[in-house]
Structure formats: structure tokens, C-alpha cells
Coordinates of C-alpha atoms and ligand atoms in Angstrom, one line a residue:
M1 CA 29.7 4.4 3.9
A2 CA 25.9 3.4 4.3
S3 CA 24.8 0.1 4.7
F4 CA 22.5 -2.0 3.3
N5 CA 20.4 -5.2 3.8
L6 CA 19.7 -7.0 0.3
L7 CA 17.7 -11.1 0.3
Y8 CA 18.3 -13.0 -2.2
L9 CA 15.4 -15.0 -3.1
P10 CA 16.8 -16.5 -6.6
G11 CA 14.0 -19.1 -6.8
D12 CA 13.9 -21.6 -9.7
G13 CA 14.6 -21.9 -13.7
I14 CA 17.1 -19.2 -14.5
G15 CA 16.9 -17.2 -11.4
P16 CA 19.6 -18.5 -9.9
E17 CA 21.7 -18.3 -12.9
V18 CA 21.1 -14.4 -13.7
M19 CA 21.2 -13.7 -10.3
A20 CA 24.7 -14.7 -9.9
E21 CA 25.3 -12.5 -11.8
V22 CA 24.2 -9.3 -9.8
K23 CA 26.0 -11.0 -6.7
K24 CA 29.3 -9.9 -8.8
I25 CA 28.1 -6.6 -9.1
V26 CA 27.3 -6.6 -5.8
A27 CA 30.6 -8.2 -4.5
W28 CA 32.6 -6.0 -6.3
M29 CA 31.2 -3.4 -5.2
N30 CA 31.4 -4.6 -2.0
A31 CA 35.2 -4.7 -2.6
Q32 CA 35.4 -1.3 -3.8
G33 CA 33.7 0.1 -0.7
I34 CA 31.2 2.1 -2.8
A35 CA 28.8 0.5 -0.7
R36 CA 28.3 -2.1 2.0
F37 CA 25.9 -4.5 1.2
E38 CA 25.0 -6.9 3.6
T39 CA 23.5 -10.1 2.2
D40 CA 21.6 -12.7 2.9
Q41 CA 19.8 -15.3 0.9
G42 CA 16.5 -17.3 1.0
L43 CA 14.1 -20.1 -1.1
V44 CA 10.9 -19.2 -3.1
G45 CA 8.6 -21.0 -5.0
G46 CA 9.3 -24.6 -6.1
S47 CA 12.8 -24.1 -4.9
A48 CA 11.2 -23.6 -1.2
H49 CA 8.2 -26.0 -1.7
D50 CA 10.9 -28.9 -2.5
A51 CA 12.5 -27.8 1.0
H52 CA 10.0 -27.1 2.8
G53 CA 6.5 -27.3 1.4
K54 CA 5.1 -23.8 1.3
A55 CA 6.3 -21.0 -1.4
I56 CA 8.5 -19.3 1.1
S57 CA 8.9 -20.2 5.0
E58 CA 7.9 -18.1 7.9
A59 CA 11.5 -17.3 8.1
D60 CA 12.2 -16.2 4.7
M61 CA 9.1 -13.8 4.9
A62 CA 10.6 -12.3 7.8
K63 CA 14.3 -11.6 6.5
A64 CA 11.9 -10.5 3.3
Q65 CA 10.1 -7.8 5.6
A66 CA 14.2 -6.8 7.2
A67 CA 15.3 -6.4 4.1
D68 CA 15.8 -2.4 2.8
A69 CA 15.3 -4.7 -0.3
V70 CA 14.5 -7.9 -1.9
L71 CA 15.7 -9.3 -5.3
F72 CA 13.7 -11.7 -6.6
G73 CA 14.9 -14.0 -9.5
A74 CA 11.5 -16.2 -10.9
V75 CA 9.9 -19.0 -9.8
G76 CA 8.1 -22.1 -10.9
G77 CA 8.1 -24.6 -13.9
P78 CA 6.7 -28.1 -14.7
K79 CA 8.2 -30.0 -11.7
W80 CA 5.4 -27.7 -9.5
D81 CA 2.6 -28.0 -12.0
K82 CA 0.9 -30.8 -10.3
V83 CA 1.5 -29.2 -6.9
P84 CA -2.0 -27.6 -4.5
Y85 CA -2.9 -24.3 -5.7
D86 CA -2.8 -22.4 -2.5
V87 CA 1.7 -24.2 -2.6
R88 CA 2.4 -23.3 -6.2
P89 CA 5.4 -21.3 -6.7
E90 CA 3.6 -18.4 -7.4
A91 CA 1.5 -18.1 -4.2
G92 CA 5.0 -17.4 -2.7
L93 CA 5.6 -14.6 -5.1
L94 CA 1.7 -13.4 -4.4
R95 CA 2.4 -13.5 -0.6
L96 CA 5.4 -11.7 -1.1
R97 CA 3.8 -8.6 -3.2
K98 CA 0.8 -8.6 -0.3
D99 CA 2.3 -8.9 2.6
L100 CA 4.7 -6.6 2.0
G101 CA 2.4 -4.3 1.1
L102 CA 4.1 -3.3 -2.6
F103 CA 1.4 -1.9 -4.2
A104 CA 3.2 0.1 -6.7
N105 CA 5.3 -2.2 -10.0
L106 CA 7.1 -0.1 -11.6
R107 CA 7.4 -1.6 -15.5
P108 CA 9.8 0.6 -17.4
A109 CA 10.6 -0.5 -21.1
I110 CA 13.5 0.9 -23.1
C111 CA 14.3 0.4 -26.0
Y112 CA 18.6 0.6 -26.1
P113 CA 19.4 1.7 -29.6
A114 CA 22.3 -1.2 -30.2
L115 CA 18.4 -4.0 -29.9
A116 CA 15.8 -1.7 -32.6
D117 CA 17.1 -4.8 -34.5
A118 CA 15.7 -7.5 -32.4
S119 CA 12.1 -6.6 -31.5
S120 CA 10.1 -8.5 -34.0
L121 CA 8.1 -4.7 -34.4
K122 CA 9.8 -2.0 -37.1
K123 CA 12.9 0.0 -36.3
N124 CA 11.4 3.1 -36.3
V125 CA 8.6 2.0 -34.4
V126 CA 10.9 0.8 -31.3
E127 CA 13.9 3.1 -32.2
G128 CA 14.6 5.1 -28.6
L129 CA 11.3 4.1 -27.0
D130 CA 11.4 4.9 -23.3
I131 CA 7.6 4.2 -21.8
L132 CA 7.0 3.5 -18.5
I133 CA 4.0 0.8 -17.1
V134 CA 2.8 1.0 -13.5
R135 CA 0.6 -1.8 -12.6
E136 CA -0.9 -1.9 -9.8
L137 CA 0.4 -5.0 -7.6
T138 CA -1.6 -5.9 -4.5
G139 CA -4.9 -5.8 -5.9
G140 CA -7.7 -7.0 -8.4
V141 CA -8.5 -10.2 -9.3
Y142 CA -5.5 -11.6 -8.3
F143 CA -6.4 -10.9 -4.3
G144 CA -10.0 -10.1 -5.2
E145 CA -12.2 -12.8 -2.8
P146 CA -14.2 -15.2 -3.7
K147 CA -11.6 -17.2 -5.8
T148 CA -13.1 -20.8 -5.8
I149 CA -13.6 -23.3 -7.8
T150 CA -17.5 -25.1 -6.7
D151 CA -19.0 -28.0 -8.0
L152 CA -22.4 -27.4 -9.5
G153 CA -23.7 -31.3 -8.1
N154 CA -24.9 -31.3 -12.2
G155 CA -21.9 -32.5 -13.9
Q156 CA -20.6 -29.0 -14.2
K157 CA -18.4 -26.6 -11.7
R158 CA -18.5 -22.8 -11.4
G159 CA -14.6 -20.9 -11.0
I160 CA -15.2 -17.8 -9.3
D161 CA -12.6 -14.8 -9.3
T162 CA -13.3 -11.3 -8.4
Q163 CA -11.9 -8.5 -9.5
V164 CA -12.0 -5.8 -6.7
Y165 CA -10.7 -2.2 -6.0
D166 CA -11.5 0.3 -3.3
T167 CA -11.3 3.9 -4.0
F168 CA -7.8 4.3 -1.6
E169 CA -6.2 2.1 -3.8
I170 CA -6.4 3.6 -6.8
E171 CA -5.4 6.5 -5.4
R172 CA -2.8 5.6 -4.3
I173 CA -1.0 4.0 -7.4
A174 CA -2.9 7.0 -9.6
R175 CA -0.5 9.5 -7.5
V176 CA 2.5 7.2 -8.0
A177 CA 1.7 7.4 -11.2
F178 CA 1.3 11.4 -12.1
D179 CA 4.9 11.8 -9.8
L180 CA 7.0 9.5 -12.1
A181 CA 5.1 11.1 -15.2
R182 CA 6.1 14.8 -13.3
T183 CA 9.7 13.4 -13.7
R184 CA 9.5 12.2 -17.1
R185 CA 7.3 13.5 -19.7
N186 CA 4.6 14.8 -17.7
K187 CA 1.8 12.4 -19.5
V188 CA -0.5 9.8 -17.9
S189 CA -2.8 7.3 -19.6
S190 CA -4.7 5.5 -17.6
A191 CA -5.9 1.8 -19.4
E192 CA -9.3 0.4 -18.1
K193 CA -12.2 -1.4 -19.0
R194 CA -14.8 1.2 -18.2
N195 CA -17.0 -0.8 -20.5
V196 CA -18.3 -3.5 -19.1
M197 CA -15.9 -3.5 -15.7
K198 CA -17.7 -1.2 -12.2
T199 CA -13.9 -1.6 -11.6
G200 CA -13.2 0.1 -14.6
V201 CA -15.6 3.1 -14.1
L202 CA -14.8 3.3 -11.2
W203 CA -11.0 3.4 -11.6
N204 CA -11.5 6.0 -14.6
E205 CA -13.6 8.5 -11.3
V206 CA -11.3 8.1 -9.1
V207 CA -7.9 8.5 -11.4
T208 CA -10.2 12.5 -13.0
R209 CA -10.5 13.3 -9.6
I210 CA -7.1 12.7 -8.6
H211 CA -5.5 14.5 -11.6
K212 CA -7.7 17.5 -11.2
E213 CA -7.1 18.1 -7.4
E214 CA -3.3 17.2 -7.3
Y215 CA -2.3 16.9 -10.9
A216 CA -3.5 19.4 -13.0
S217 CA -0.4 20.4 -14.7
V218 CA 0.4 16.7 -15.9
Q219 CA -1.3 15.4 -19.4
L220 CA -3.8 12.7 -18.8
E221 CA -5.6 10.8 -20.9
H222 CA -8.1 7.5 -20.8
V223 CA -7.9 4.7 -22.6
L224 CA -9.4 1.3 -23.0
A225 CA -7.3 -1.5 -21.8
D226 CA -7.9 -3.7 -25.6
N227 CA -7.6 -0.4 -27.4
C228 CA -4.2 0.2 -24.9
A229 CA -2.9 -3.0 -26.0
M230 CA -3.2 -2.8 -29.6
Q231 CA -1.4 0.9 -29.9
L232 CA 1.9 -0.7 -28.2
V233 CA 2.2 -2.6 -31.0
R234 CA 1.3 0.4 -33.1
W235 CA 3.1 3.4 -31.8
P236 CA 4.3 2.6 -28.7
K237 CA 6.2 6.2 -28.4
Q238 CA 2.9 8.2 -27.6
Y239 CA 2.9 7.1 -24.7
D240 CA 5.1 7.9 -21.1
V241 CA 3.7 7.0 -18.6
I242 CA 0.7 3.7 -18.6
V243 CA -1.1 3.7 -14.9
T244 CA -3.2 0.4 -15.4
D245 CA -4.8 -2.8 -12.4
N246 CA -2.9 -5.7 -11.5
L247 CA -4.0 -8.2 -14.4
F248 CA -3.8 -5.6 -17.7
G249 CA -0.6 -5.0 -16.1
D250 CA 1.3 -8.0 -16.1
V251 CA -0.8 -8.4 -19.8
L252 CA 0.4 -5.1 -21.2
S253 CA 4.3 -5.3 -19.4
D254 CA 4.1 -8.5 -21.5
V255 CA 3.7 -6.8 -24.9
A256 CA 5.7 -3.6 -23.9
A257 CA 8.8 -5.9 -22.9
M258 CA 8.8 -7.7 -26.2
L259 CA 8.8 -3.8 -27.8
T260 CA 12.2 -3.6 -26.5
G261 CA 13.5 -6.4 -27.9
S262 CA 12.8 -9.4 -25.0
L263 CA 11.7 -9.9 -22.5
G264 CA 14.7 -10.6 -21.0
M265 CA 15.4 -6.9 -20.7
L266 CA 12.5 -5.9 -18.5
P267 CA 13.4 -4.7 -15.4
S268 CA 11.0 -3.8 -12.4
A269 CA 10.6 -2.8 -8.9
S270 CA 7.2 -3.1 -6.8
L271 CA 6.8 -0.2 -3.9
G272 CA 4.9 0.0 -0.7
A273 CA 4.2 3.5 1.2
P274 CA 6.6 5.5 2.5
D275 CA 6.6 4.3 6.3
A276 CA 5.4 7.4 8.1
K277 CA 8.9 7.7 10.5
T278 CA 11.5 6.7 8.4
K279 CA 10.3 7.5 5.3
R280 CA 11.9 3.8 3.5
R281 CA 9.5 1.8 1.1
K282 CA 9.8 -1.4 1.2
S283 CA 10.4 -2.7 -1.9
L284 CA 11.3 -5.9 -3.9
Y285 CA 12.9 -6.0 -7.7
E286 CA 12.5 -8.9 -9.9
P287 CA 12.8 -9.1 -13.8
V288 CA 9.3 -9.0 -16.0
H289 CA 10.5 -12.6 -17.1
G290 CA 9.5 -15.8 -15.7
S291 CA 11.6 -19.3 -14.7
A292 CA 12.4 -20.2 -17.9
P293 CA 12.4 -23.9 -17.2
D294 CA 13.1 -24.7 -21.0
I295 CA 16.5 -23.4 -21.2
A296 CA 18.0 -23.2 -17.6
G297 CA 20.7 -24.8 -17.2
T298 CA 22.3 -24.2 -20.7
G299 CA 24.1 -20.6 -19.8
A300 CA 21.6 -19.2 -22.8
A301 CA 19.4 -16.9 -20.0
N302 CA 19.9 -13.1 -20.1
P303 CA 20.9 -11.4 -17.3
I304 CA 20.0 -7.7 -18.5
A305 CA 16.5 -8.0 -17.0
M306 CA 18.2 -9.4 -13.3
I307 CA 20.7 -6.7 -13.1
A308 CA 18.7 -3.6 -14.6
S309 CA 16.5 -4.6 -11.9
F310 CA 19.5 -4.5 -9.5
G311 CA 19.6 -0.7 -11.1
M312 CA 16.1 0.0 -10.2
A313 CA 17.3 -1.2 -6.2
L314 CA 20.2 1.4 -6.5
R315 CA 17.6 4.1 -7.5
Y316 CA 14.7 3.8 -5.4
S317 CA 15.6 2.3 -2.4
L318 CA 19.5 2.8 -1.8
A319 CA 19.5 6.5 -2.6
M320 CA 22.5 5.2 -5.5
G321 CA 21.0 7.1 -8.5
E322 CA 24.3 8.1 -9.7
W323 CA 25.5 3.8 -9.7
A324 CA 22.2 3.1 -11.5
D325 CA 23.0 5.2 -14.2
R326 CA 26.2 3.9 -14.3
L327 CA 24.8 0.7 -14.1
D328 CA 22.6 1.6 -16.7
A329 CA 25.1 2.5 -18.8
A330 CA 27.2 -0.3 -18.6
I331 CA 25.0 -2.4 -20.2
S332 CA 23.7 -0.1 -23.0
A333 CA 28.0 -0.1 -23.7
V334 CA 27.9 -3.8 -23.9
L335 CA 24.9 -3.9 -26.4
A336 CA 26.6 -1.2 -28.2
D337 CA 29.8 -3.6 -28.4
G338 CA 27.5 -6.1 -29.9
L339 CA 27.6 -8.4 -27.2
R340 CA 23.9 -11.0 -27.9
T341 CA 22.6 -13.7 -25.7
R342 CA 20.1 -15.8 -27.8
D343 CA 17.3 -14.1 -27.1
I344 CA 18.3 -10.4 -28.5
A345 CA 19.8 -12.0 -31.5
S346 CA 19.3 -10.6 -34.8
E347 CA 20.5 -11.6 -38.2
T348 CA 23.4 -8.4 -38.4
A349 CA 24.1 -9.5 -34.5
P350 CA 24.2 -12.5 -34.2
A351 CA 24.3 -14.9 -30.0
N352 CA 27.5 -14.6 -28.8
A353 CA 27.2 -14.2 -25.5
T354 CA 25.6 -16.8 -22.7
T355 CA 24.6 -15.3 -19.0
T356 CA 28.1 -15.2 -17.3
Q357 CA 30.2 -13.9 -20.3
M358 CA 26.9 -11.2 -20.9
G359 CA 27.5 -10.5 -17.0
D360 CA 31.2 -10.5 -17.1
A361 CA 31.0 -8.0 -19.4
I362 CA 28.4 -5.8 -17.9
L363 CA 30.3 -5.6 -14.9
K364 CA 34.1 -4.7 -17.0
A365 CA 31.9 -2.2 -18.6
L366 CA 30.9 -1.1 -14.7
Q367 CA 34.1 -1.1 -13.7
S368 CA 35.3 1.6 -16.2
R369 CA 32.9 3.9 -15.0
A370 CA 34.1 4.0 -11.6
Ligands
IPM1 C1 4.9 -11.2 -13.5 C2 4.6 -12.6 -13.2 C3 3.2 -13.2 -12.3 C4 2.4 -12.4 -12.3 C5 3.9 -14.2 -12.2 C6 4.5 -15.3 -11.9 C7 2.6 -15.1 -10.5 O1 3.7 -13.1 -14.8 O2 5.4 -10.7 -12.5 O3 4.3 -9.9 -14.7 O4 1.2 -12.6 -12.9 O5 2.2 -11.2 -11.6
MG2 MG1 3.5 -11.0 -15.7

């Protein structure tokens, strides 16, 4: 039987609550002998800051490097608003992404049939939606130097962030997008701002070349990132795979999330390059939503994005695609049954489930598919 090392990094706010629902599924799979998960847990974000004065400890970084998959909850909250910038909760997540080399962030936005009513958009716009945002995750303005605030000495300060992309960073994320498009509807939309940004000009040039040289059979279109945001709320079904940089990907994926009914629905996978020898990719799985400190501890959090992120781990890191399909089917069935956390409630389907009740129902639906 396959054996895997999973590292849980639940983080802050609702992170531990939604992670608890994944742990139940893992425990059941272990008990049934479906897989052998060796699990360990670490601290990240504000909780790590409270314990070690850093957003993630060296020991937990080493565990993350060694894991087959890292499951990440969420970080941040008002409690840590005043901590120094380089040890703020988000720094833990950014270090994980950078040090593990997780350059490819896959953010699928799927509108479950039962949730077409929960979106703020009209039902016919979102019904049956299935798009995938491929976000570059280790470059761009998130990591570019200089990144400073300097005192100009005249009562003024200057803040600088730097957007940088090298050819190889664009090539490798473009290949991920084209490869995935081939397994879907064979279309890639590349979003940048070539009309104002040099990185956008280069992005466009490199994606065009990779397409011509290696993926000419895939349909490619270029779209300005602002227009892409508008098109996403106008008629999102025109898209299949959207490939874009780190910052635009952050923004566009929040927009895409709302198309599916709630930010509480969107999972994500962050993958590194395959190891030359073992072919194994480093990986981290996290919901797109944040730590939602306003609802932490109230049982209102939706665990679906976290559970679906575990599903992506089964698919992309653990070669258990069949179980990933079963888990997706279980989520779909529970929603079709009318179970709703507060974020996905609508007039016709009122809120009727806590975090735990939703998690339990999904586990039960999964068990019935075993
Ligand atoms: C995301 C989040 C992060 C990001 C934050 C928490 C640093 O918004 O994963 O979308 O900006 O990448
Ligand atoms: Mg974001």
C-alpha cells in the first residue's frame, strides 16, 4: 500500500477548524487501509509568531521540505497587524512557496450545480462553470527587489515594489498551463498588462513563442488583465485555462472564487518542478480563502475549499485520482442534498450546517462511495 508523509500547517483563524475536517477524512482512509498517511503538524503564521517570534520555524520548514504534500490552512488576523513586516503571518506562506520552489499555483473554479443560486451573478452565467487559473507563484512583484520604503527627508516617503520576470519563469508556467489545457478544453488565455508593463510585453512574447514551438495545437488568446477581470464577471464560460502572473493571479482568482458561490469553495494546489531523479514535485495545498478571523470559533466556516484542496493533493501528489474523484462527488452530493454553511446559503437553500456538520456529511458521502 502506498505510504505518504503529510504535513498539516493549519495556521490561524478558521485554518485549524477547516483542517480538522480534513484530518477526519485522512484518519478514516488510514483506518480503512486505503492509504498509509504518516502525518505531522507544524505552526505557521500568527500561531508560529506567538510560539517562535517567526512566521515559520526552521524545523517546520525542514518538515515541509521532506513532506510528500503540505496541507496549509490560512494565516493572519488583527492580533498580528502590528508585528514587524518580515515576521508578519503571510511571510510564512510566502517563504514556503519560495523555498519549496512552488511556482505553479492551480486554482480551479467550478460551480457545483447546486450552488448556481448562491453566486451573486445570474444563474445562467455561472451554471456549469469549470475554469482553471494557473497563477505564477514565486516571482513577480511578490518577491522582486528592491522592495522598500525609504525616507526622502522632505516629509515624504517612497514605497517601491518591483515586478520582475525572467524568460524561464514565464516558459515554465506557460508549459504548465498548456499541458493542463490539453487535458481539458484545449484553450489557454494569457493575461498580462503589455500596454503598460515591460514584464507584460515579455510575458506575451514568451507565451507566444512557447505556444508556437511546443503547443501549436492548443488554442491561445492574449487578454489584458483588467479586461480579463471584466470578462470573468460578464461571461466566465468563455475561459478554460487562464495563465497569469503572481499579482494578477491573486486578484483574478478571488473574482473567480465568487463566481462559484463563495470564497469558501475554492481549493488550490501549488506545485514545484518535478525532481530530475524521483519525478516527485514538492507541493502545498491550500484553500484560496483566508483566515476569516471574524467568524473563527463560531462554527460558520465552510470546510469545502480545504477538503477539496486535500482532493487536489490526492490527485496531483499522491496518484490517487480515483479517490479525488470520489471526494469531489461526495462534496457535490452533499450540496445537492441541500447542506449549506452560511457563506453558500441562498433564499431557496438556507444555512443549516456548521463546519463540523458539513465535514461529517462529506465524510459520510465519501464512505458510501468506497
Ligand atoms: C492568496 C493569498 C495570499 C497571496 C496572501 C495570504 C499572502 O491572498 O493565496 O491568494 O496574496 O498570495
Ligand atoms: Mg489572494
